[in-house]
CSV table of C-alpha atoms in Angstrom, one decimal:
chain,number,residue,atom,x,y,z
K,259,UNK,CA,0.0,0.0,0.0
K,260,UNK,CA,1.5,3.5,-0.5
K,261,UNK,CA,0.2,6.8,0.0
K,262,UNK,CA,3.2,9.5,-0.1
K,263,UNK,CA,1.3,12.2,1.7
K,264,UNK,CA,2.6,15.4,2.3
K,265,UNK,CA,2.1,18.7,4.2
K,266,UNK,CA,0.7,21.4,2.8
K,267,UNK,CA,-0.5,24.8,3.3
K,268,UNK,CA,2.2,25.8,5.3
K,269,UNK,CA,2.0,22.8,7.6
K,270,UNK,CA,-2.0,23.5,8.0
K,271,UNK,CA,-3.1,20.6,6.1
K,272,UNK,CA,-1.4,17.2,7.2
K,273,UNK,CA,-2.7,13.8,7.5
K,274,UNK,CA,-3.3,13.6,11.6
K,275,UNK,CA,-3.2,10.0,12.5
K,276,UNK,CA,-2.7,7.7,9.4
K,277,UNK,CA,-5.5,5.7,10.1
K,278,UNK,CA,-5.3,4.1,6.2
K,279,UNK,CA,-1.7,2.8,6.9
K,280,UNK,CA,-2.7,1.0,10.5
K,281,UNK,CA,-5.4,-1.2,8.2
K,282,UNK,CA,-2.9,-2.0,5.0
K,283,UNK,CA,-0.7,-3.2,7.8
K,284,UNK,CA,-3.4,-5.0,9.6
K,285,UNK,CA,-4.0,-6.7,6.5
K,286,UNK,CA,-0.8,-8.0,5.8
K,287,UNK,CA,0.5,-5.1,3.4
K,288,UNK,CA,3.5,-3.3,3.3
K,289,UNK,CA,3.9,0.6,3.8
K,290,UNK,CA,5.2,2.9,1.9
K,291,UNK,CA,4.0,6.0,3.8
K,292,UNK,CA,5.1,10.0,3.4
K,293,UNK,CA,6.9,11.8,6.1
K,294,UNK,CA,3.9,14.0,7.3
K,295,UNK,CA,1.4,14.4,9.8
K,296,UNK,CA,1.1,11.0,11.7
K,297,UNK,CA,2.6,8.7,8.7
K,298,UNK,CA,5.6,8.1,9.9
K,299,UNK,CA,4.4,7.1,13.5
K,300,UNK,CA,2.1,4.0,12.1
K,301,UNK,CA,4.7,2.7,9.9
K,302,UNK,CA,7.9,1.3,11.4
K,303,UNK,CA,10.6,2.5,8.8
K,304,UNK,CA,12.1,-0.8,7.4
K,305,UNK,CA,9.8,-3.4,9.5
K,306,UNK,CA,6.5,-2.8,8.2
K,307,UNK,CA,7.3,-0.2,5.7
K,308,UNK,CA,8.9,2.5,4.6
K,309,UNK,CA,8.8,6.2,5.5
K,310,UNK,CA,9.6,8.4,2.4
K,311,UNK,CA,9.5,12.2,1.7
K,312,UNK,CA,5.9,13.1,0.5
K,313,UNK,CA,7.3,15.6,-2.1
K,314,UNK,CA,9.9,13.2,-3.5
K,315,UNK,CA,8.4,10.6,-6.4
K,316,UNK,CA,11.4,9.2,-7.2
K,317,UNK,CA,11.7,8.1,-3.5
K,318,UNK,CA,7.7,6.6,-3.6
K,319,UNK,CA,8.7,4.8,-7.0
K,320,UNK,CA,11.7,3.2,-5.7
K,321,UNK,CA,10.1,1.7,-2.7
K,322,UNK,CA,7.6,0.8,-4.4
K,323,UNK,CA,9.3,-1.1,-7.4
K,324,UNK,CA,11.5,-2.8,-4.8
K,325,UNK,CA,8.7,-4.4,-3.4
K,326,UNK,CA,7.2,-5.3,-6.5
K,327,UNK,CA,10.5,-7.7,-7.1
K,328,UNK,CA,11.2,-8.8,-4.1
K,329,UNK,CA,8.1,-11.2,-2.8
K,330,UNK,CA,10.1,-12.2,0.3
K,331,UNK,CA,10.4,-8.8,1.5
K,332,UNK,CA,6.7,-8.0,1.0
K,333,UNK,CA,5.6,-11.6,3.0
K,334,UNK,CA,8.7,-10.4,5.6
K,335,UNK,CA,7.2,-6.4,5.9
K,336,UNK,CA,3.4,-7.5,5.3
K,337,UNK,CA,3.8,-9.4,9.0
């Protein structure tokens, strides 16, 4: 599952508790979640995810594309 949020609005618009990325986990999905709001704090960065910068694509795709080809990894993070 990823969802590279980001802030905005001069920090006024932020996703608050990352609700979305507590259920992909809790149903055996990898993370790839953005630095803002409360993201990073329901993803732990290289156990059940990853925590990337919002703003940075290339950063999302890589993640992503890694677990694409790696079904070990996905089985190992989706835990």
């Amino acid at each position: 599952f990823a969802m590279p949020c980001r802030t905005r609005r001069g920090g006024l618009d932020v996703e608050g508790l990352g609700i979305v990325y507590l259920e992909a986990s809790a149903t055996g999905l990898p993370v790839v979640a953005g630095d803002s709001g409360g993201a990073p704090d329901a993803v732990l960065d290289g156990e059940t995810g990853w925590v990337v910068r919002g703003n940075a694509p290339e950063e999302t795709a890589d993640r992503v594309v890694t677990l694409l080809g790696d079904p070990e990894l996905r089985r190992r993070m989706g835990e």
